[in-house]
Coordinates of C-alpha atoms (C1' of nucleotides) in Angstrom, one line a residue:
Chain A
M263 CA 15.3 -33.4 7.9
I264 CA 11.7 -33.9 8.9
V265 CA 10.6 -35.3 12.2
T266 CA 6.9 -35.4 13.2
I267 CA 5.7 -36.5 16.6
N268 CA 2.4 -38.3 17.0
Y269 CA 1.2 -37.8 20.5
R270 CA -1.1 -40.8 20.3
D271 CA 1.8 -43.1 19.3
K272 CA 2.5 -45.5 22.2
R273 CA 6.3 -45.2 21.6
P274 CA 8.0 -42.6 23.8
I275 CA 8.9 -39.4 22.0
Y276 CA 12.6 -40.0 22.0
K277 CA 12.0 -43.4 20.3
Q278 CA 9.8 -41.8 17.7
I279 CA 12.6 -39.4 16.9
T280 CA 15.3 -42.1 16.7
D281 CA 13.1 -44.3 14.5
S282 CA 12.3 -41.4 12.2
I283 CA 15.9 -40.3 11.7
K284 CA 17.2 -43.9 11.5
E285 CA 14.7 -44.5 8.7
Q286 CA 15.7 -41.4 6.8
I287 CA 19.4 -42.4 7.1
L288 CA 19.0 -46.0 6.1
S289 CA 16.8 -45.2 3.2
G290 CA 19.3 -42.6 1.9
V291 CA 17.2 -39.4 2.5
L292 CA 20.0 -38.2 4.8
K293 CA 23.4 -38.7 3.1
P294 CA 26.7 -39.6 4.8
D295 CA 28.4 -36.7 6.6
E296 CA 25.3 -34.6 6.3
Q297 CA 24.7 -32.6 9.4
L298 CA 21.6 -33.2 11.5
T299 CA 19.4 -30.3 12.7
S300 CA 20.9 -29.1 15.9
V301 CA 19.4 -30.2 19.2
R302 CA 18.1 -26.7 20.1
Q303 CA 16.9 -26.1 16.6
L304 CA 14.9 -29.4 16.4
A305 CA 13.6 -28.9 19.9
M306 CA 12.1 -25.5 18.8
E307 CA 10.8 -26.9 15.5
I308 CA 8.8 -29.7 16.9
N309 CA 8.2 -28.1 20.3
I310 CA 9.9 -30.8 22.4
N311 CA 12.1 -30.4 25.4
P312 CA 15.8 -30.3 24.3
N313 CA 16.7 -33.0 26.8
T314 CA 14.4 -35.4 24.9
I315 CA 16.1 -34.5 21.6
A316 CA 19.6 -34.9 23.2
K317 CA 18.5 -38.3 24.5
A318 CA 17.4 -39.4 21.0
Y319 CA 20.7 -38.2 19.4
A320 CA 22.8 -39.9 22.0
E321 CA 20.9 -43.1 21.3
L322 CA 21.6 -42.8 17.6
E323 CA 25.3 -42.2 18.3
R324 CA 25.4 -45.3 20.5
S325 CA 24.0 -47.4 17.7
G326 CA 26.7 -46.1 15.3
I327 CA 24.4 -44.3 12.9
I328 CA 25.5 -40.8 13.6
Y329 CA 28.6 -39.2 15.2
S330 CA 29.1 -36.1 17.2
A331 CA 31.8 -33.5 16.7
M332 CA 32.3 -31.6 19.9
G333 CA 30.9 -28.1 19.5
R334 CA 29.9 -28.6 15.9
G335 CA 26.9 -30.9 16.1
Y336 CA 25.8 -34.3 14.9
F337 CA 26.5 -35.9 11.4
V338 CA 25.4 -39.0 9.5
N339 CA 28.0 -41.7 9.8
N340 CA 30.1 -42.6 6.7
D341 CA 30.1 -46.4 7.2
L342 CA 26.6 -47.6 7.7
S343 CA 27.3 -51.3 6.9
E344 CA 27.1 -52.2 10.5
A345 CA 23.8 -50.5 10.9
Y346 CA 22.4 -52.2 7.9
K347 CA 23.5 -55.6 9.2
M348 CA 21.9 -55.0 12.5
R349 CA 18.7 -53.8 10.9
E350 CA 18.5 -56.9 8.7
A351 CA 19.2 -59.1 11.7
E352 CA 16.3 -57.4 13.6
I353 CA 13.9 -57.8 10.7
S354 CA 14.9 -61.5 10.2
K355 CA 14.4 -62.2 13.9
T356 CA 10.9 -60.6 13.8
L357 CA 10.0 -62.6 10.6
C358 CA 11.1 -65.8 12.3
Q359 CA 8.9 -65.0 15.4
C360 CA 6.0 -64.3 13.1
V361 CA 6.4 -67.7 11.4
G362 CA 6.6 -69.4 14.8
N363 CA 3.4 -67.6 15.9
A364 CA 1.7 -68.4 12.6
V365 CA 2.4 -72.1 12.9
Q366 CA 1.3 -72.1 16.5
C367 CA -2.1 -70.7 15.8
G368 CA -2.7 -72.7 12.7
M369 CA -2.1 -70.0 10.1
S370 CA -0.9 -71.8 7.0
K371 CA 2.4 -71.1 5.2
E372 CA 0.5 -70.2 2.1
K373 CA -1.4 -67.5 4.1
V374 CA 1.9 -66.1 5.4
I375 CA 3.5 -66.0 1.9
D376 CA 0.3 -64.4 0.6
V377 CA 0.5 -61.6 3.2
I378 CA 4.1 -61.0 2.3
E379 CA 3.3 -60.9 -1.5
K380 CA 0.4 -58.5 -0.9
A381 CA 2.6 -56.2 1.2
Y382 CA 5.1 -56.0 -1.6
A383 CA 2.3 -55.4 -4.2
E384 CA 0.9 -52.6 -2.2
I385 CA 4.3 -50.9 -1.8
E386 CA 5.0 -51.2 -5.6
E387 CA 1.5 -49.7 -6.2
R388 CA 2.3 -46.7 -4.1
E389 CA 5.7 -46.2 -5.8
R390 CA 4.0 -46.2 -9.2
E391 CA 1.4 -43.6 -8.0
K392 CA 4.2 -41.3 -6.9
E393 CA 5.6 -41.1 -10.4
Chain B
M157 CA -0.3 -75.4 33.1
I158 CA 3.3 -74.3 33.0
V159 CA 4.4 -70.6 33.3
T160 CA 8.0 -69.6 33.8
I161 CA 9.1 -66.1 34.4
N162 CA 12.4 -64.8 32.9
Y163 CA 13.6 -61.8 34.9
R164 CA 16.0 -60.9 32.0
D165 CA 13.0 -60.6 29.7
K166 CA 12.2 -57.0 28.9
R167 CA 8.5 -57.7 28.9
P168 CA 6.7 -57.0 32.2
I169 CA 5.9 -60.0 34.3
Y170 CA 2.1 -59.9 33.7
K171 CA 2.8 -59.8 29.9
Q172 CA 5.0 -62.8 30.1
I173 CA 2.2 -64.6 31.9
T174 CA -0.5 -63.6 29.4
D175 CA 1.7 -64.5 26.4
S176 CA 2.6 -67.9 27.8
I177 CA -1.0 -68.8 28.6
K178 CA -2.4 -67.4 25.4
E179 CA 0.2 -69.6 23.5
Q180 CA -0.8 -72.7 25.4
I181 CA -4.5 -72.1 24.7
L182 CA -4.2 -71.2 21.0
S183 CA -1.9 -74.2 20.4
G184 CA -4.4 -76.5 22.1
V185 CA -2.3 -77.4 25.2
L186 CA -5.0 -76.1 27.4
K187 CA -8.5 -77.3 26.3
P188 CA -11.8 -75.4 26.2
D189 CA -13.5 -75.3 29.6
E190 CA -10.3 -76.5 31.3
Q191 CA -9.8 -74.6 34.6
L192 CA -6.7 -72.5 34.9
T193 CA -4.5 -72.7 38.0
S194 CA -6.1 -70.4 40.6
V195 CA -4.7 -66.9 41.1
R196 CA -3.3 -67.7 44.6
Q197 CA -2.0 -71.1 43.6
L198 CA -0.1 -69.8 40.5
A199 CA 1.2 -66.9 42.6
M200 CA 2.7 -69.4 45.0
E201 CA 4.1 -71.7 42.4
I202 CA 6.0 -69.0 40.4
N203 CA 6.6 -66.8 43.4
I204 CA 4.8 -63.8 42.0
N205 CA 2.4 -61.4 43.8
P206 CA -1.3 -62.5 43.4
N207 CA -2.1 -59.0 42.1
T208 CA 0.2 -59.5 39.2
I209 CA -1.4 -62.9 38.4
A210 CA -4.8 -61.3 38.7
K211 CA -3.8 -58.5 36.2
A212 CA -2.6 -61.1 33.7
Y213 CA -5.8 -63.2 34.0
A214 CA -8.0 -60.1 33.7
E215 CA -6.2 -59.2 30.5
L216 CA -6.8 -62.7 29.1
E217 CA -10.5 -62.4 30.0
R218 CA -10.7 -59.0 28.3
S219 CA -9.3 -60.5 25.1
G220 CA -12.0 -63.2 25.2
I221 CA -9.6 -66.2 25.7
I222 CA -10.7 -67.2 29.2
Y223 CA -13.6 -66.3 31.4
S224 CA -14.0 -66.0 35.2
A225 CA -16.7 -67.3 37.5
M226 CA -16.9 -65.7 40.9
G227 CA -16.0 -68.2 43.6
R228 CA -15.0 -70.9 41.2
G229 CA -12.1 -69.7 39.1
Y230 CA -10.9 -69.1 35.6
F231 CA -11.7 -71.3 32.6
V232 CA -10.6 -71.6 29.0
N233 CA -13.2 -70.2 26.7
N234 CA -15.2 -72.4 24.3
D235 CA -15.3 -70.2 21.3
L236 CA -11.8 -69.1 20.4
S237 CA -12.5 -68.1 16.8
E238 CA -12.4 -64.4 17.6
A239 CA -9.1 -64.9 19.4
Y240 CA -7.7 -66.7 16.4
K241 CA -8.8 -64.0 14.0
M242 CA -7.3 -61.3 16.1
R243 CA -4.0 -63.3 16.4
E244 CA -3.9 -63.7 12.6
A245 CA -4.5 -60.0 12.1
E246 CA -1.7 -59.2 14.5
I247 CA 0.7 -61.5 12.7
S248 CA -0.2 -60.1 9.3
K249 CA 0.3 -56.5 10.5
T250 CA 3.8 -57.4 11.9
L251 CA 4.7 -59.1 8.6
C252 CA 3.6 -56.0 6.6
Q253 CA 5.7 -53.8 8.8
C254 CA 8.7 -56.1 8.3
V255 CA 8.3 -55.9 4.6
G256 CA 8.1 -52.1 4.8
N257 CA 11.3 -52.1 6.9
A258 CA 13.0 -54.5 4.6
V259 CA 12.3 -52.4 1.5
Q260 CA 13.4 -49.3 3.3
C261 CA 16.8 -50.6 4.2
G262 CA 17.4 -52.3 0.9
M263 CA 16.8 -55.9 2.0
S264 CA 15.7 -57.7 -1.1
K265 CA 12.4 -59.6 -1.5
E266 CA 14.3 -62.8 -2.2
K267 CA 16.1 -62.4 1.2
V268 CA 12.8 -61.9 3.0
I269 CA 11.3 -65.0 1.4
D270 CA 14.4 -66.9 2.2
V271 CA 14.3 -66.0 5.9
I272 CA 10.6 -67.2 5.9
E273 CA 11.5 -70.5 4.2
K274 CA 14.4 -71.2 6.6
A275 CA 12.2 -70.5 9.6
Y276 CA 9.7 -73.0 8.3
A277 CA 12.4 -75.5 7.6
E278 CA 13.8 -75.1 11.1
I279 CA 10.4 -75.7 12.6
E280 CA 9.8 -78.8 10.5
E281 CA 13.3 -80.1 11.5
R282 CA 12.4 -79.7 15.2
E283 CA 9.1 -81.5 14.7
R284 CA 10.9 -84.4 13.1
E285 CA 13.3 -84.6 16.0
K286 CA 10.5 -84.8 18.5
E287 CA 9.2 -88.0 16.9
Chain C
M24 CA -40.0 -75.7 37.6
I25 CA -37.0 -75.3 35.3
V26 CA -33.8 -73.6 36.3
T27 CA -30.7 -73.7 34.1
I28 CA -27.3 -72.3 35.1
N29 CA -25.1 -70.6 32.6
Y30 CA -21.5 -70.8 33.9
R31 CA -20.4 -68.0 31.5
D32 CA -23.1 -65.7 32.9
K33 CA -21.5 -62.9 35.0
R34 CA -24.3 -63.0 37.6
P35 CA -23.5 -65.2 40.6
I36 CA -25.3 -68.6 40.6
Y37 CA -27.7 -67.8 43.4
K38 CA -28.7 -64.6 41.5
Q39 CA -29.4 -66.6 38.3
I40 CA -31.6 -68.9 40.3
T41 CA -33.6 -66.1 42.0
D42 CA -34.0 -64.3 38.7
S43 CA -35.2 -67.4 36.9
I44 CA -37.7 -68.4 39.6
K45 CA -38.9 -64.8 40.0
E46 CA -39.6 -64.7 36.3
Q47 CA -41.5 -67.9 36.3
I48 CA -43.7 -66.7 39.2
L49 CA -44.4 -63.2 37.9
S50 CA -45.2 -64.6 34.4
G51 CA -47.6 -67.1 35.9
V52 CA -45.7 -70.3 35.0
L53 CA -45.6 -71.1 38.7
K54 CA -49.0 -70.6 40.4
P55 CA -49.8 -69.2 43.8
D56 CA -49.4 -71.8 46.6
E57 CA -47.5 -74.1 44.2
Q58 CA -44.6 -75.8 45.9
L59 CA -41.1 -75.2 44.7
T60 CA -38.7 -78.0 44.1
S61 CA -37.0 -78.8 47.4
V62 CA -33.6 -77.3 48.1
R63 CA -31.9 -80.8 48.1
Q64 CA -33.8 -81.9 45.0
L65 CA -33.0 -78.8 43.0
A66 CA -29.4 -79.0 44.2
M67 CA -29.1 -82.5 42.8
E68 CA -30.9 -81.6 39.5
I69 CA -28.7 -78.7 38.5
N70 CA -25.6 -80.0 40.3
I71 CA -25.2 -77.0 42.6
N72 CA -24.2 -76.9 46.2
P73 CA -27.4 -76.9 48.5
N74 CA -26.1 -73.9 50.4
T75 CA -26.3 -71.9 47.2
I76 CA -29.9 -73.0 46.5
A77 CA -30.8 -72.2 50.1
K78 CA -29.4 -68.8 49.7
A79 CA -31.5 -68.2 46.6
Y80 CA -34.7 -69.3 48.3
A81 CA -34.0 -67.2 51.3
E82 CA -33.6 -64.2 49.1
L83 CA -36.9 -64.9 47.3
E84 CA -38.6 -65.3 50.7
R85 CA -37.1 -62.0 51.8
S86 CA -38.5 -60.2 48.8
G87 CA -42.0 -61.6 49.5
I88 CA -42.4 -63.8 46.4
I89 CA -42.3 -67.1 48.2
Y90 CA -42.9 -68.3 51.7
S91 CA -41.5 -71.2 53.7
A92 CA -43.5 -73.6 55.8
M93 CA -41.2 -75.2 58.4
G94 CA -40.4 -78.7 57.5
R95 CA -42.7 -78.7 54.4
G96 CA -40.8 -76.6 52.0
Y97 CA -41.2 -73.4 50.0
F98 CA -44.4 -72.2 48.2
V99 CA -45.3 -69.4 45.8
N100 CA -46.9 -66.5 47.6
N101 CA -50.6 -65.8 47.2
D102 CA -50.5 -62.1 47.1
L103 CA -47.9 -61.0 44.5
S104 CA -49.2 -57.4 44.2
E105 CA -46.3 -56.0 46.2
A106 CA -43.8 -58.0 44.1
Y107 CA -45.4 -56.7 40.9
K108 CA -45.3 -53.1 42.1
M109 CA -41.6 -53.4 43.0
R110 CA -40.8 -54.9 39.7
E111 CA -42.7 -52.1 37.8
A112 CA -40.8 -49.6 39.9
E113 CA -37.5 -51.2 39.0
I114 CA -38.3 -51.3 35.3
S115 CA -39.5 -47.6 35.4
K116 CA -36.3 -46.6 37.1
T117 CA -34.1 -48.3 34.5
L118 CA -36.1 -46.8 31.7
C119 CA -35.6 -43.3 33.2
Q120 CA -31.9 -43.9 33.4
C121 CA -31.9 -45.0 29.8
V122 CA -33.6 -41.8 28.7
G123 CA -31.1 -39.8 30.7
N124 CA -28.2 -41.6 29.2
A125 CA -29.7 -41.3 25.7
V126 CA -30.1 -37.5 26.0
Q127 CA -26.6 -37.2 27.4
C128 CA -25.0 -38.9 24.4
G129 CA -27.1 -37.3 21.8
M130 CA -29.4 -40.2 21.0
S131 CA -32.7 -38.7 19.8
K132 CA -36.1 -39.4 21.4
E133 CA -37.2 -40.8 18.0
K134 CA -34.4 -43.4 18.2
V135 CA -35.4 -44.4 21.7
I136 CA -39.0 -44.8 20.8
D137 CA -38.0 -46.7 17.7
V138 CA -35.9 -49.2 19.8
I139 CA -38.9 -49.7 22.1
E140 CA -41.3 -50.3 19.2
K141 CA -38.9 -52.8 17.6
A142 CA -38.5 -54.7 20.8
Y143 CA -42.3 -55.1 21.1
A144 CA -42.5 -56.1 17.4
E145 CA -39.9 -58.8 17.9
I146 CA -41.7 -60.1 21.0
E147 CA -45.0 -60.3 19.1
E148 CA -43.3 -62.0 16.2
R149 CA -41.9 -64.7 18.5
E150 CA -45.3 -65.2 20.1
R151 CA -46.9 -65.7 16.7
E152 CA -44.2 -68.3 15.8
K153 CA -44.9 -70.3 19.0
E154 CA -48.6 -70.8 17.9
Chain D
M146 CA -13.0 -32.1 35.9
I147 CA -15.2 -33.1 38.8
V148 CA -15.4 -36.6 40.3
T149 CA -17.3 -37.3 43.5
I150 CA -17.3 -40.7 45.2
N151 CA -20.4 -41.9 47.0
Y152 CA -19.6 -44.6 49.6
R153 CA -23.2 -45.7 49.7
D154 CA -23.1 -46.4 46.0
K155 CA -23.0 -50.1 45.3
R156 CA -20.7 -49.7 42.3
P157 CA -17.0 -50.1 43.1
I158 CA -15.0 -46.9 43.4
Y159 CA -13.1 -47.3 40.1
K160 CA -16.5 -47.9 38.3
Q161 CA -18.0 -44.7 39.8
I162 CA -14.9 -42.8 38.5
T163 CA -15.1 -44.3 34.9
D164 CA -18.8 -43.7 34.7
S165 CA -18.5 -40.1 35.9
I166 CA -15.6 -39.2 33.5
K167 CA -17.2 -41.1 30.6
E168 CA -20.4 -39.0 31.1
Q169 CA -18.4 -35.8 31.2
I170 CA -16.6 -36.7 27.9
L171 CA -19.6 -38.0 26.0
S172 CA -21.7 -35.0 27.0
G173 CA -19.0 -32.6 25.9
V174 CA -18.0 -31.2 29.3
L175 CA -14.5 -32.4 28.7
K176 CA -13.3 -31.5 25.2
P177 CA -11.1 -33.6 22.8
D178 CA -7.4 -33.4 23.6
E179 CA -8.1 -31.9 27.0
Q180 CA -5.8 -33.3 29.7
L181 CA -7.4 -35.2 32.5
T182 CA -6.4 -34.5 36.1
S183 CA -3.3 -36.5 36.7
V184 CA -3.6 -39.8 38.5
R185 CA -1.8 -38.6 41.7
Q186 CA -3.6 -35.2 41.7
L187 CA -7.0 -36.8 41.4
A188 CA -6.0 -39.4 44.0
M189 CA -5.3 -36.5 46.4
E190 CA -8.3 -34.5 45.6
I191 CA -10.9 -37.2 46.2
N192 CA -8.8 -39.1 48.8
I193 CA -8.6 -42.3 46.9
N194 CA -5.6 -44.5 46.4
P195 CA -3.7 -43.8 43.2
N196 CA -3.9 -47.4 42.1
T197 CA -7.7 -47.2 42.0
I198 CA -7.5 -44.0 39.9
A199 CA -5.0 -45.7 37.6
K200 CA -7.4 -48.7 37.2
A201 CA -10.2 -46.4 36.3
Y202 CA -8.1 -44.5 33.7
A203 CA -6.8 -47.7 32.2
E204 CA -10.4 -48.9 31.8
L205 CA -11.3 -45.6 30.0
E206 CA -8.3 -46.0 27.7
R207 CA -9.2 -49.6 26.9
S208 CA -12.7 -48.4 25.8
G209 CA -11.1 -45.8 23.5
I210 CA -12.4 -42.7 25.3
I211 CA -9.1 -41.4 26.5
Y212 CA -5.4 -42.1 25.7
S213 CA -2.3 -42.0 27.7
A214 CA 1.2 -40.6 26.9
M215 CA 4.0 -41.8 29.1
G216 CA 5.5 -39.0 31.2
R217 CA 2.8 -36.5 30.1
G218 CA -0.6 -37.8 31.2
Y219 CA -4.0 -38.8 30.0
F220 CA -6.0 -36.9 27.3
V221 CA -9.5 -37.0 25.9
N222 CA -9.6 -38.9 22.6
N223 CA -10.3 -37.0 19.4
D224 CA -12.5 -39.6 17.7
L225 CA -15.3 -40.6 20.0
S226 CA -17.6 -42.0 17.2
E227 CA -16.8 -45.5 18.3
A228 CA -17.5 -44.7 21.9
Y229 CA -20.9 -43.1 21.0
K230 CA -21.8 -46.2 18.9
M231 CA -21.0 -48.5 21.8
R232 CA -23.0 -46.3 24.2
E233 CA -26.0 -46.3 21.9
A234 CA -25.8 -50.1 21.6
E235 CA -25.7 -50.5 25.4
I236 CA -28.7 -48.2 25.9
S237 CA -30.6 -50.0 23.2
K238 CA -29.8 -53.4 24.8
T239 CA -31.0 -52.2 28.2
L240 CA -34.2 -50.8 26.7
C241 CA -35.0 -54.1 25.0
Q242 CA -34.4 -56.0 28.3
C243 CA -36.8 -53.5 30.0
V244 CA -39.4 -54.2 27.4
G245 CA -39.0 -57.9 27.8
N246 CA -39.3 -57.6 31.6
A247 CA -42.3 -55.3 31.3
V248 CA -44.2 -57.8 29.0
Q249 CA -43.3 -60.6 31.4
C250 CA -44.7 -59.0 34.5
G251 CA -47.8 -57.7 32.7
M252 CA -46.8 -54.0 32.5
S253 CA -48.6 -52.6 29.4
K254 CA -46.9 -51.0 26.4
E255 CA -48.8 -47.8 27.2
K256 CA -47.3 -47.7 30.6
V257 CA -43.8 -48.2 29.2
I258 CA -44.2 -45.4 26.7
D259 CA -45.7 -43.2 29.4
V260 CA -42.7 -43.7 31.6
I261 CA -40.5 -42.7 28.7
E262 CA -42.5 -39.6 27.9
K263 CA -42.5 -38.5 31.5
A264 CA -38.7 -39.0 31.7
Y265 CA -38.3 -36.7 28.7
A266 CA -40.7 -34.2 30.1
E267 CA -38.8 -34.1 33.4
I268 CA -35.5 -33.5 31.6
E269 CA -36.9 -30.7 29.5
E270 CA -38.4 -29.2 32.7
R271 CA -35.0 -29.2 34.3
E272 CA -33.4 -27.7 31.2
R273 CA -35.9 -24.8 31.3
E274 CA -35.2 -24.2 35.0
K275 CA -31.5 -23.8 34.3
E276 CA -32.1 -20.9 31.9
Chain E
dG289 C1' -11.6 -72.7 48.7
dT290 C1' -12.5 -69.0 44.5
dG291 C1' -12.0 -64.1 42.3
dG292 C1' -12.7 -58.7 43.0
dT293 C1' -11.6 -54.4 45.1
dC294 C1' -8.8 -51.4 47.6
dT295 C1' -4.9 -49.4 50.3
dA296 C1' 0.0 -48.2 51.1
dG297 C1' 4.1 -47.7 49.4
dA298 C1' 8.2 -48.7 46.3
dC299 C1' 10.8 -48.2 42.0
dC300 C1' 11.1 -47.5 37.1
dA301 C1' 11.1 -44.9 32.5
dC302 C1' 9.9 -40.8 30.2
dT303 C1' 9.3 -35.5 29.9
Chain F
dG109 C1' 6.4 -33.6 37.2
dT110 C1' 3.9 -37.8 34.4
dG111 C1' 2.2 -42.9 34.0
dG112 C1' 3.4 -48.2 34.5
dT113 C1' 4.6 -52.2 37.2
dC114 C1' 5.0 -54.7 41.3
dT115 C1' 4.8 -56.2 46.2
dA116 C1' 2.3 -56.9 50.6
dG117 C1' -1.6 -57.4 52.8
dA118 C1' -6.5 -56.6 54.0
dC119 C1' -11.5 -57.5 53.4
dC120 C1' -15.4 -58.7 50.7
dA121 C1' -18.9 -61.8 48.1
dC122 C1' -19.6 -66.2 46.3
dT123 C1' -19.2 -71.5 46.2

DNA sequence: GTGGTCTAGACCACT
DNA sequence: GTGGTCTAGACCACT
């Protein structure tokens, strides 16, 4: 499990941690039932106050992505369907807002679709380079 | 000029004000050189401290959307091309992030495009109803 | 005598007026003992409150560039040597500050001289075009 | 970090603070990633309201010279190239205006260059004295 | 009347 | 401890 903190990032540290772990879980890097690095261990590794790590883990537990087993640590949840649904809903909502904003400031539908297509092209490009 | 504050909104008050006025200017509701409601006047109308209104107006001035003239008030800027460009860049950036997030959590490209299409359909629907 | 107000200019209106008239006097467009447009007349011409014009004229009188003759109006001063000296002192002071700032942020002396030379070249260029 | 307020200075307090800190950063007295004195601490030290300090710091952040991290404080930015460029542009602009003013009031080019040379000589003199 | 600056003091989220 | 937001109210310069 890799978590890197960017001190120039405007997101609070606990949020950077939850976002990073959530991403690794939803993209399959961290598998169901896999154990997360312990609070103390991660705190040492990335040089962050344990309270902040604990806050991040508690948040992930609340959103149903990980679960805690008293005294044994935190583990990736088995059933992530709820998490996937919420994530999709979030993304859809943001996309709708973007469309609203685009219409409002006179950005054409073609331009919007073009931006989307280019974003996909760029991602595919990067995938190919990795291989 | 209409500004309404929603206390349940997570955005700070000054941000709600800037967003609302920016929207009215970029969508043409407020015309170039039109005078904004004065700081004190708006403060009274929406029952918000003048300092907060002043902060919002200062932010809009910094982003080149309005300008101030000592002793006379705030006015909508004539040349909004820079503001439009920045707005488009913002929207494009958010769209790209959405695409990245979608790919990451397994949301298909078809689904993304579909969300976009439906958002446009809904906006057109609403436009038709207005007539 | 020509005075134009730029509402987007950050200088207060009275300051724009004094600067404009001072420039015309020091550059010889307005001759010694020439009468200035009357307060009321100028107020009408440029659509500015007479109080503001009066304030500008009072300021020019204070700095010894014009004089008032009770009931007859304002006139360009005969002896502008003092005004020229003060202007030169102002310019020298600003130049010295610029040099200080340049040194401080690592801008070379060559660069500073170059900017000066180019400024002169541009002015000469414009002079030639006028002819 | 040293900041001193001069109540006779015509610049507003927050401007004196930004100018002073900007100078210390661009001249290398404050190093990249170095932490600034906290808002409350500086407020106490120079006996100025914390709001005024916060305004100054926010301005420095906006101009890309420092950055803030919630709960931790303000830090000198790593990449100051943008700030240096803007500073140079500012200085060049002021120099050009000086040249324009000089020409206008009959101050010769030789005189302008002379003022520049003397300003440099004085700075070198002071440097030598320090050693 | 207009905006710009400043003080004093409160409460919040984050570390 | 840190910064961010907000209120209340004062005083200033400019129109």
